[in-house]
XYZ file of C-alpha atoms in Angstrom:
643
model
C 11.193 3.422 65.230
C 13.336 0.467 64.259
C 12.394 -2.700 62.386
C 14.488 -5.698 63.298
C 14.487 -9.409 63.881
C 15.544 -10.642 67.323
C 15.477 -14.426 67.430
C 17.232 -14.375 70.805
C 14.292 -12.611 72.425
C 11.629 -14.906 70.993
C 11.238 -16.839 74.253
C 11.869 -13.832 76.537
C 8.963 -11.706 75.427
C 6.162 -11.493 77.912
C 2.708 -10.488 76.922
C 1.895 -7.037 78.174
C -1.726 -6.100 78.610
C -2.977 -3.445 76.218
C -3.455 -1.020 79.035
C 0.192 -1.258 79.985
C 1.567 -0.851 76.465
C -0.922 1.835 75.522
C -2.180 3.235 78.803
C -4.043 6.109 77.197
C -5.505 4.639 74.052
C -5.662 0.901 74.393
C -4.367 -1.670 71.952
C -3.974 -0.732 68.288
C -6.571 -2.200 65.991
C -5.653 -5.428 64.236
C -4.830 -5.151 60.545
C -7.541 -6.408 58.253
C -8.006 -6.864 54.533
C -8.242 -3.117 54.090
C -4.974 -2.355 55.748
C -2.937 -5.532 55.664
C -2.933 -9.098 56.932
C -3.578 -9.864 60.600
C -0.998 -11.753 62.621
C -0.822 -15.465 62.078
C -2.957 -17.616 64.303
C -1.350 -18.167 67.664
C 0.893 -15.124 67.355
C -0.495 -12.049 69.052
C 1.054 -8.597 69.257
C 3.159 -8.353 72.366
C 5.152 -5.633 73.975
C 8.421 -5.966 75.797
C 9.970 -3.202 77.781
C 13.695 -3.624 78.017
C 15.547 -1.734 80.705
C 18.743 0.127 80.002
C 20.280 3.461 80.599
C 20.163 4.690 76.988
C 19.016 1.738 74.917
C 15.710 0.921 76.499
C 13.190 0.062 73.808
C 9.677 -1.285 73.649
C 8.475 -4.044 71.325
C 5.340 -2.895 69.592
C 4.730 -5.956 67.393
C 6.246 -9.374 67.017
C 5.311 -12.271 64.768
C 7.635 -15.221 64.278
C 11.118 -13.844 63.572
C 9.904 -10.296 62.937
C 9.500 -7.567 65.544
C 8.855 -3.829 65.643
C 10.223 -1.900 68.599
C 10.918 1.660 69.662
C 14.302 3.178 70.351
C 14.842 5.123 73.568
C 16.306 8.557 72.901
C 17.301 10.663 75.951
C 15.531 13.802 74.804
C 12.317 12.125 73.691
C 9.233 11.727 75.801
C 8.409 8.114 76.606
C 5.680 6.590 74.448
C 5.211 9.511 72.017
C 3.443 7.411 69.430
C -0.023 8.582 70.245
C -1.443 11.797 71.475
C -3.868 11.998 74.292
C -7.442 11.922 73.124
C -9.273 11.065 76.272
C -10.822 8.032 74.658
C -9.344 4.650 75.511
C -12.126 2.481 74.086
C -11.331 0.219 71.179
C -14.632 1.320 69.675
C -13.936 4.996 70.193
C -13.448 7.818 67.706
C -9.701 7.171 67.476
C -10.245 3.646 66.189
C -12.857 4.730 63.671
C -10.654 7.533 62.371
C -7.753 5.104 62.046
C -9.875 2.700 60.003
C -10.976 5.539 57.787
C -7.377 6.669 57.362
C -6.212 3.172 56.392
C -9.023 2.848 53.856
C -8.319 6.255 52.346
C -4.581 5.553 52.211
C -5.171 2.268 50.435
C -7.366 3.998 47.869
C -4.740 6.694 47.337
C -1.972 4.153 46.768
C -4.194 2.168 44.407
C -4.929 5.211 42.285
C -1.285 6.314 42.262
C 0.234 2.965 41.349
C -2.396 1.533 39.016
C -1.780 2.164 35.291
C -4.946 2.197 33.272
C -4.652 0.859 29.731
C -5.904 3.221 27.028
C -9.437 2.630 25.902
C -9.470 0.973 22.484
C -12.631 1.417 20.485
C -13.489 -0.540 17.396
C -13.196 1.360 14.146
C -16.605 0.089 13.063
C -18.560 -0.820 16.201
C -21.393 -3.238 15.592
C -24.686 -1.538 16.234
C -26.877 -3.208 18.769
C -29.886 -3.261 16.467
C -28.026 -4.546 13.433
C -29.749 -7.409 11.688
C -27.395 -10.389 11.300
C -26.195 -10.836 7.718
C -24.860 -14.334 7.031
C -21.264 -14.351 5.913
C -21.960 -16.908 3.207
C -24.657 -14.651 1.739
C -22.288 -11.692 1.730
C -19.610 -13.796 0.033
C -22.122 -14.937 -2.581
C -23.188 -11.370 -3.417
C -19.580 -10.212 -3.686
C -18.695 -13.232 -5.817
C -21.513 -12.435 -8.237
C -20.296 -8.845 -8.484
C -16.731 -10.000 -9.128
C -17.835 -12.492 -11.788
C -19.785 -9.796 -13.648
C -16.876 -7.374 -13.424
C -14.222 -9.851 -14.500
C -16.377 -11.120 -17.350
C -16.507 -7.546 -18.638
C -12.720 -7.275 -18.328
C -12.015 -10.636 -19.956
C -14.386 -10.366 -22.912
C -12.338 -9.503 -26.026
C -9.318 -8.511 -23.920
C -6.894 -10.144 -26.396
C -8.187 -7.916 -29.198
C -8.868 -4.576 -27.494
C -7.264 -2.169 -26.827
C -4.382 -1.898 -29.271
C -1.119 -3.398 -28.019
C 0.888 -0.514 -26.573
C 4.602 0.146 -26.464
C 4.603 0.090 -22.666
C 3.116 -3.400 -22.770
C 5.822 -4.518 -25.146
C 8.540 -2.958 -22.993
C 7.375 -4.782 -19.870
C 7.096 -8.150 -21.581
C 10.539 -7.745 -23.157
C 11.921 -6.801 -19.743
C 10.348 -9.933 -18.262
C 11.999 -11.919 -21.057
C 15.323 -10.329 -20.100
C 14.833 -11.275 -16.419
C 14.439 -14.913 -17.416
C 17.675 -14.597 -19.402
C 19.697 -13.127 -16.544
C 19.370 -9.424 -17.391
C 17.358 -6.514 -16.031
C 16.452 -5.310 -19.536
C 17.302 -6.431 -23.083
C 19.434 -3.304 -23.368
C 21.489 -1.471 -20.726
C 19.310 -0.670 -17.717
C 18.769 3.100 -17.525
C 16.687 3.291 -14.289
C 13.465 4.571 -15.829
C 11.496 2.312 -13.473
C 12.363 -0.027 -10.594
C 12.617 -3.622 -11.826
C 10.277 -5.322 -9.346
C 7.234 -4.826 -11.579
C 8.522 -6.903 -14.471
C 10.135 -9.347 -12.054
C 6.577 -10.163 -10.944
C 5.579 -10.565 -14.592
C 8.520 -12.922 -15.150
C 7.422 -14.977 -12.149
C 3.922 -15.188 -13.624
C 5.347 -16.351 -16.952
C 7.146 -19.177 -15.196
C 4.067 -20.164 -13.196
C 1.709 -20.055 -16.182
C 3.826 -22.230 -18.445
C 5.667 -19.702 -20.579
C 5.145 -16.575 -22.635
C 2.812 -18.134 -25.165
C 0.329 -20.081 -23.034
C -2.419 -17.646 -24.054
C -1.234 -16.879 -27.584
C 1.422 -14.214 -27.930
C 3.535 -12.773 -25.132
C 1.337 -9.732 -24.547
C -1.738 -11.917 -24.074
C 0.041 -13.715 -21.241
C 0.676 -10.369 -19.580
C -2.961 -9.346 -19.996
C -4.134 -12.464 -18.183
C -1.964 -11.431 -15.243
C -3.536 -7.962 -15.360
C -6.961 -9.629 -15.166
C -5.930 -11.330 -11.932
C -4.638 -8.056 -10.505
C -7.902 -6.365 -11.513
C -9.967 -9.022 -9.717
C -7.875 -8.745 -6.557
C -8.041 -4.943 -6.661
C -11.832 -5.037 -7.028
C -12.146 -7.276 -3.982
C -9.910 -4.951 -1.965
C -12.026 -1.966 -3.015
C -15.098 -3.726 -1.615
C -13.381 -4.587 1.651
C -11.984 -1.070 2.131
C -15.313 0.633 1.411
C -17.116 -1.795 3.701
C -14.643 -1.114 6.477
C -14.628 2.673 6.176
C -18.387 3.100 5.743
C -19.683 0.197 7.817
C -22.033 -0.697 4.962
C -21.832 -3.769 2.757
C -24.013 -2.146 0.110
C -21.582 0.787 -0.041
C -18.736 -1.663 -0.539
C -20.594 -3.352 -3.388
C -21.303 0.040 -4.961
C -17.599 0.923 -4.849
C -16.732 -2.424 -6.438
C -19.171 -1.868 -9.325
C -18.136 1.754 -9.902
C -14.486 0.773 -10.038
C -14.512 -2.461 -11.975
C -17.213 -1.616 -14.543
C -16.059 1.873 -15.419
C -15.099 1.991 -19.114
C -11.821 3.555 -18.005
C -11.041 0.508 -15.867
C -12.026 -1.942 -18.574
C -9.685 -0.265 -21.061
C -6.635 0.505 -18.931
C -6.723 -2.435 -16.538
C -6.530 -4.813 -19.463
C -3.171 -3.408 -20.515
C 0.132 -4.670 -19.155
C 1.089 -1.649 -17.044
C 3.189 -1.148 -13.951
C 0.393 1.068 -12.641
C -1.963 -1.921 -12.458
C 0.587 -3.893 -10.450
C 1.340 -1.011 -8.098
C -2.363 -0.248 -7.598
C -3.002 -3.713 -6.210
C -0.193 -3.377 -3.662
C -1.357 0.127 -2.723
C -4.897 -1.105 -2.046
C -3.536 -4.033 -0.055
C -1.522 -1.629 2.102
C -4.579 0.559 2.699
C -6.753 -2.436 3.584
C -4.231 -3.781 6.090
C -4.275 -0.399 7.832
C -8.041 0.129 7.994
C -8.732 -3.484 8.975
C -5.785 -3.931 11.301
C -7.562 -3.035 14.573
C -4.423 -1.219 15.755
C -2.276 -4.352 15.497
C 1.360 -3.515 14.922
C 1.950 -6.519 12.676
C -0.679 -5.209 10.255
C 1.174 -1.895 10.178
C 4.373 -3.756 9.301
C 2.684 -5.752 6.523
C 1.072 -2.577 5.178
C 4.491 -0.919 5.000
C 5.906 -3.904 3.102
C 2.991 -3.782 0.640
C 3.517 -0.066 0.013
C 7.244 -0.658 -0.526
C 6.426 -3.305 -3.157
C 4.108 -0.797 -4.837
C 6.915 1.783 -4.918
C 9.423 -0.748 -6.263
C 6.888 -1.641 -8.952
C 6.165 1.976 -9.914
C 8.233 4.689 -8.244
C 5.496 7.345 -8.406
C 3.557 5.455 -5.709
C 5.840 7.008 -3.102
C 3.494 10.001 -3.386
C 0.922 8.065 -1.353
C 3.208 7.757 1.677
C 1.997 10.929 3.513
C -1.672 9.989 3.137
C -1.029 6.452 4.367
C 0.916 7.826 7.332
C -2.256 9.709 8.226
C -4.143 6.410 7.975
C -1.601 4.871 10.364
C -2.154 7.763 12.780
C -5.931 7.248 12.718
C -5.792 3.480 13.094
C -3.355 3.241 15.982
C -3.940 3.781 19.678
C -2.543 6.784 21.489
C 0.250 4.977 23.296
C 1.500 3.186 20.128
C 0.936 5.997 17.607
C 4.456 7.415 17.463
C 6.022 3.984 17.276
C 3.620 2.861 14.537
C 4.364 5.953 12.445
C 8.114 5.438 12.743
C 7.841 1.720 11.935
C 5.663 2.329 8.872
C 7.861 5.093 7.456
C 11.124 3.284 8.218
C 10.112 -0.054 6.678
C 8.633 1.584 3.590
C 11.598 3.835 2.874
C 14.249 1.265 3.747
C 12.766 -1.334 1.386
C 12.106 1.221 -1.341
C 15.714 2.384 -1.099
C 16.835 -0.914 -2.654
C 16.352 0.858 -5.989
C 18.915 3.483 -4.982
C 21.171 0.806 -3.498
C 21.156 -1.055 -6.819
C 22.422 2.032 -8.628
C 24.992 2.685 -5.920
C 26.400 -0.843 -6.065
C 26.649 -0.688 -9.854
C 28.386 2.693 -9.688
C 25.533 4.304 -11.605
C 23.988 6.573 -9.012
C 25.657 9.804 -10.187
C 26.185 11.033 -13.755
C 29.416 10.333 -15.581
C 32.296 12.565 -14.480
C 30.923 13.643 -11.104
C 33.309 11.365 -9.220
C 37.108 11.391 -9.631
C 38.219 8.829 -12.169
C 34.696 8.192 -13.453
C 35.265 8.735 -17.172
C 33.332 5.747 -18.488
C 29.982 6.677 -20.044
C 27.199 4.898 -18.178
C 23.519 5.384 -17.315
C 22.723 7.233 -14.100
C 19.780 7.065 -11.724
C 20.072 10.756 -10.903
C 20.275 11.769 -14.562
C 17.226 9.704 -15.461
C 15.255 11.117 -12.542
C 16.081 14.705 -13.493
C 15.191 14.012 -17.116
C 11.802 12.627 -16.109
C 11.054 15.634 -13.913
C 12.124 18.242 -16.459
C 10.821 16.460 -19.561
C 8.495 18.874 -21.388
C 4.972 17.754 -22.147
C 4.613 17.282 -25.894
C 1.851 15.042 -27.163
C 0.969 13.820 -23.656
C -0.150 16.340 -21.049
C -2.925 16.660 -18.495
C -5.207 18.651 -20.781
C -5.105 16.063 -23.561
C -5.417 13.185 -21.111
C -8.399 14.823 -19.379
C -10.123 15.103 -22.742
C -9.484 11.401 -23.304
C -10.826 10.436 -19.880
C -13.996 12.494 -20.170
C -14.665 11.149 -23.654
C -14.542 7.609 -22.276
C -16.437 8.080 -18.979
C -17.362 11.684 -18.200
C -19.930 10.892 -15.419
C -17.286 9.015 -13.481
C -14.743 11.824 -13.776
C -17.096 14.622 -12.739
C -18.700 12.566 -9.949
C -15.259 11.819 -8.539
C -14.421 15.534 -8.407
C -17.654 16.270 -6.536
C -17.075 13.340 -4.173
C -13.594 14.607 -3.428
C -14.996 17.955 -2.276
C -17.706 16.245 -0.199
C -15.207 14.026 1.588
C -12.948 16.980 2.321
C -15.857 18.791 3.973
C -17.339 15.760 5.727
C -13.908 14.769 6.945
C -14.233 17.296 9.778
C -16.892 14.999 11.213
C -15.568 11.640 10.044
C -11.793 11.587 9.734
C -11.905 8.317 7.782
C -13.244 10.193 4.771
C -10.110 12.318 4.794
C -7.969 9.242 4.144
C -9.615 8.665 0.768
C -9.598 12.358 -0.088
C -5.908 12.768 0.785
C -4.922 9.707 -1.247
C -6.659 11.052 -4.345
C -5.318 14.584 -3.843
C -1.757 13.231 -3.507
C -1.879 11.790 -7.007
C -3.781 14.665 -8.563
C -1.005 16.999 -7.422
C 1.467 14.779 -9.258
C -0.611 14.969 -12.439
C -0.898 18.742 -12.103
C 2.850 19.338 -11.890
C 2.955 20.143 -15.597
C 5.033 17.281 -16.984
C 4.193 14.404 -19.254
C 0.846 12.785 -18.430
C -0.188 9.803 -20.524
C -3.833 8.679 -20.444
C -2.986 5.465 -18.578
C -1.665 7.551 -15.670
C -5.275 7.564 -14.439
C -4.981 3.914 -13.319
C -4.004 4.511 -9.632
C -6.826 7.042 -9.293
C -9.568 4.704 -10.529
C -10.079 2.741 -7.271
C -9.503 5.843 -5.143
C -12.125 7.829 -7.031
C -14.573 4.921 -6.849
C -14.060 4.747 -3.072
C -14.541 8.500 -2.755
C -17.791 8.367 -4.725
C -19.241 5.444 -2.759
C -18.312 6.797 0.686
C -19.475 10.333 -0.170
C -22.806 8.974 -1.407
C -23.231 6.828 1.683
C -23.176 9.791 4.113
C -26.302 11.657 2.886
C -28.188 8.397 2.469
C -27.563 7.630 6.136
C -28.936 11.016 7.114
C -32.023 10.623 4.937
C -33.025 7.286 6.364
C -32.130 8.125 10.009
C -32.095 4.462 10.989
C -29.617 2.381 12.946
C -28.206 -1.043 12.386
C -28.932 -2.752 9.055
C -30.406 0.162 7.130
C -32.751 -1.515 4.652
C -33.832 1.734 3.003
C -30.258 2.847 2.438
C -29.315 -0.559 1.086
C -32.226 -0.507 -1.354
C -31.264 2.952 -2.602
C -27.672 1.862 -3.140
C -28.764 -1.285 -4.952
C -30.961 0.832 -7.215
C -27.905 2.926 -8.081
C -25.927 -0.249 -8.753
C -28.706 -1.557 -10.973
C -28.581 1.626 -13.029
C -24.790 1.718 -13.219
C -24.250 -1.776 -14.598
C -26.097 -1.392 -17.925
C -24.930 2.222 -18.298
C -21.252 1.342 -17.933
C -21.531 -1.715 -20.136
C -23.153 0.383 -22.851
C -20.334 2.946 -22.776
C -17.757 0.150 -22.745
C -19.309 -1.559 -25.780
C -16.326 -0.834 -28.093
C -14.145 -2.836 -25.720
C -16.240 -5.921 -26.455
C -16.508 -5.689 -30.236
C -13.470 -3.967 -31.789
C -10.316 -5.829 -32.885
C -7.598 -3.226 -33.515
C -4.757 -5.657 -32.750
C -5.491 -7.543 -35.971
C -3.086 -5.361 -37.930
C -0.307 -6.015 -35.417
C -0.753 -9.790 -35.367
C -0.961 -9.957 -39.176
C 2.295 -8.013 -39.464
C 3.925 -10.451 -37.056
C 2.766 -13.410 -39.145
C 4.095 -11.776 -42.321
C 7.531 -11.303 -40.762
C 7.586 -14.944 -39.756
C 6.755 -16.097 -43.277
C 8.771 -13.627 -45.374
C 11.748 -12.192 -43.480
C 15.048 -14.124 -43.149
C 15.958 -14.970 -39.575
C 19.358 -13.295 -39.780
C 17.897 -9.998 -41.005
C 18.222 -6.794 -38.991
C 14.609 -5.868 -38.207
C 13.658 -2.594 -36.511
C 10.250 -2.655 -34.786
C 8.530 -1.208 -31.782
C 8.575 -3.086 -28.488
C 5.292 -4.963 -29.042
C 7.001 -7.450 -31.398
C 10.240 -7.916 -29.477
C 9.446 -10.932 -27.279
C 7.600 -12.853 -29.997
C 10.584 -12.435 -32.322
C 13.236 -13.368 -29.757
C 11.597 -16.228 -27.862
C 11.196 -19.648 -29.451
C 7.542 -20.538 -29.914
C 6.331 -16.967 -30.362
C 3.832 -15.909 -33.000
C 6.633 -14.266 -34.945
C 8.751 -17.409 -34.832
C 6.497 -20.443 -34.429
C 8.701 -23.536 -34.642
C 11.422 -21.829 -36.617
C 14.504 -19.911 -35.580
C 14.313 -16.665 -33.661
C 15.271 -13.190 -34.860
C 18.308 -12.270 -32.735
C 18.872 -9.081 -34.756
C 15.411 -7.643 -34.133
C 15.745 -4.365 -32.219
C 13.452 -1.753 -30.676
C 13.646 1.513 -32.594
C 14.134 3.747 -29.548
C 17.187 1.758 -28.522
C 18.556 1.975 -32.048
C 18.218 5.753 -31.815
C 19.544 6.294 -28.283
C 21.714 3.341 -27.253
C 25.361 3.722 -28.392
C 25.853 -0.007 -28.092
C 23.193 -0.609 -30.751
C 23.682 2.182 -33.285
C 27.436 2.309 -32.713
C 28.728 -1.186 -31.968
C 26.100 -3.236 -33.808
C 25.066 -1.006 -36.708
C 28.295 1.020 -36.938
C 26.260 4.193 -37.557
C 25.375 2.768 -40.973
C 21.784 2.842 -42.203
C 22.699 0.209 -44.794
C 23.084 -2.339 -41.994
C 19.287 -2.294 -41.499
C 17.157 -4.716 -43.546
C 13.532 -4.144 -42.499
C 11.611 -1.459 -40.613
C 8.150 -2.233 -39.203
C 6.321 0.979 -38.277
C 2.972 2.150 -36.995
C 1.661 5.720 -37.219
C 3.348 6.894 -34.017
C 6.708 5.330 -34.841
C 6.642 6.743 -38.371
C 5.878 10.244 -37.085
C 8.727 10.129 -34.562
C 11.252 8.902 -37.132
C 10.370 11.734 -39.487
C 10.178 14.551 -36.925
C 12.924 13.745 -34.394
C 15.829 14.314 -36.751
C 18.591 14.357 -34.154
C 18.120 11.013 -32.418
C 16.283 9.341 -35.302
C 18.696 10.366 -38.055
C 19.965 6.837 -38.698
C 16.442 5.409 -38.982
C 15.301 8.338 -41.080
C 18.056 7.672 -43.609
C 17.207 3.977 -43.718
C 13.538 4.802 -44.262
C 14.408 7.090 -47.170
C 16.191 4.169 -48.836
C 13.365 1.693 -48.215
C 10.319 0.550 -50.151
C 6.928 -0.410 -48.734
C 6.467 -4.167 -48.904
C 3.117 -4.645 -47.160
C 0.526 -2.714 -45.166
C -2.053 -3.955 -42.661
C -5.098 -2.053 -41.415
C -7.648 -2.558 -38.648
C -10.599 -0.606 -37.274
C -10.161 1.086 -33.905
C -13.484 2.806 -33.398
C -13.587 5.518 -36.018
C -9.891 5.533 -36.832
C -7.770 3.091 -38.761
C -4.691 1.465 -37.273
C -1.982 0.984 -39.889
C 1.109 -1.228 -39.698
C 3.621 -0.915 -42.557
C 6.622 -3.094 -43.343
C 9.477 -1.406 -45.232
C 12.457 -3.174 -46.808
C 15.695 -1.199 -47.034
C 17.285 -1.223 -50.490
C 20.989 -1.774 -49.955
C 23.672 0.037 -51.925
C 27.325 -0.694 -52.446
C 28.346 2.522 -50.659
C 27.542 3.685 -47.164
C 26.074 6.986 -46.205
């Protein structure tokens, strides 16, 4: 059968009666909506028999400039298109079977060529019987919870806990950023710099280092903001994963009012900065409704967390599982690749920085590299292999349980519950895997300081709240807005608030930083500004930045140095001090610094000699809950000869 257009035959075609064209079966049925469009009005199917020896053909259909005709082949029987059926009626069985065939063929083609989109179900479908809960009322309840939590964090936060060396290091690094350096001393790649870059940005936005008193107070205000944002994210994540607002509020209270949170979230720590970005990444995933842009933003947030504190890369596998759960089947592979690629490519800026500075590999590993320089690889290996001395998991666990033992033991039980219940609700596995990822890091046997618990605090609070929500749902056996479950959770919240505040009472009444601030004032009033002063990092920024508590309106102390850098940095003990203890004028020590100078003879030899030739000028004490914090100021007695 041929399909062709024959405009020259348009006026030659003569209508042939159906009986002539189809003598056995009659005319073919007209096409309808089930099988196609009928001929245009005024154009009826016609047949035309053309005579010829070998090219005779018959027009089966013609409409306008289109015609369908048969080709005459010598060995083919004339009119073989239909078989004899004995029924020539248009309403006969042949017509009915043809209609059925057309309908079935249309259905087959529809099924074969139609692509069904994958069914997308909401992560938290709204139950039909749920009682409407006004958004403004929810916001008011959450706001009250946040105000209570942040009031507990803010009360006495400039006096407790004691200013730590890590706080001083970060604030001095932020000072260096604002002076065009990565650190006050050569950058040795202990941490990525993005954490203190954020602190430096906050200093600029808040009006300087001393808007809230000394430099460390300014950093603690920033930590308060991060704590508030993290608490809100904990509520939103718990609400999303459990489908219960009361569970979200419970998680917020457990997290923000734990004595552990009140103590460690006040301190200027990279862990507090990274925790906020980690929670933001998790929230974008669980609330993203399978949107790819949320996956991209979540990857960026996790990369910022890693560039703030490199240990947060441990959460990548657990968050990849969250991506897998919160993406549809047809986009799952792409979402996983996008999340992993964006996270790792942005986090690799830390490695790229070392590579561009020629400090990726240790000195001497490359030809011609004979200049002594810090190395990212050397620092990383030192951190991994560093033996645990006065900071290990056992000692830190004792510290954590002494501060808030119910929280620690409840989190362990909740972790087991979520691992078991995860077989039924995979969302519970996300929280369990996140917590397990970090616990494995703490269990590796290296150095574990007590503040290492910070990233686990929101994760353990989420695990507790979600694990507690599951049995309460079973007990009530109600759908929609479960009033009984909400009342039970609010009763737990009502018991937790006074309990936690009672255990956190020392955080609201003690003032251990008094000794540190008094020592800073004494230096300002009694030490010459050109003197070489050796201190710990807590005093560095206030002695180097104009307007600090150690300077006031006077000149700064450009020769004030951090004792660890004096011990380990060749540029300080070699170029500046010339390996001469007599070049040191004053040493300001606390109990930890004094112990390290006396026990670490190799690296602290220069300071130890200076301390042996020094006299105690003044001593300051403060109460720190059963123990006394002591700050001593020694003046080195110079001799005419050098040792």
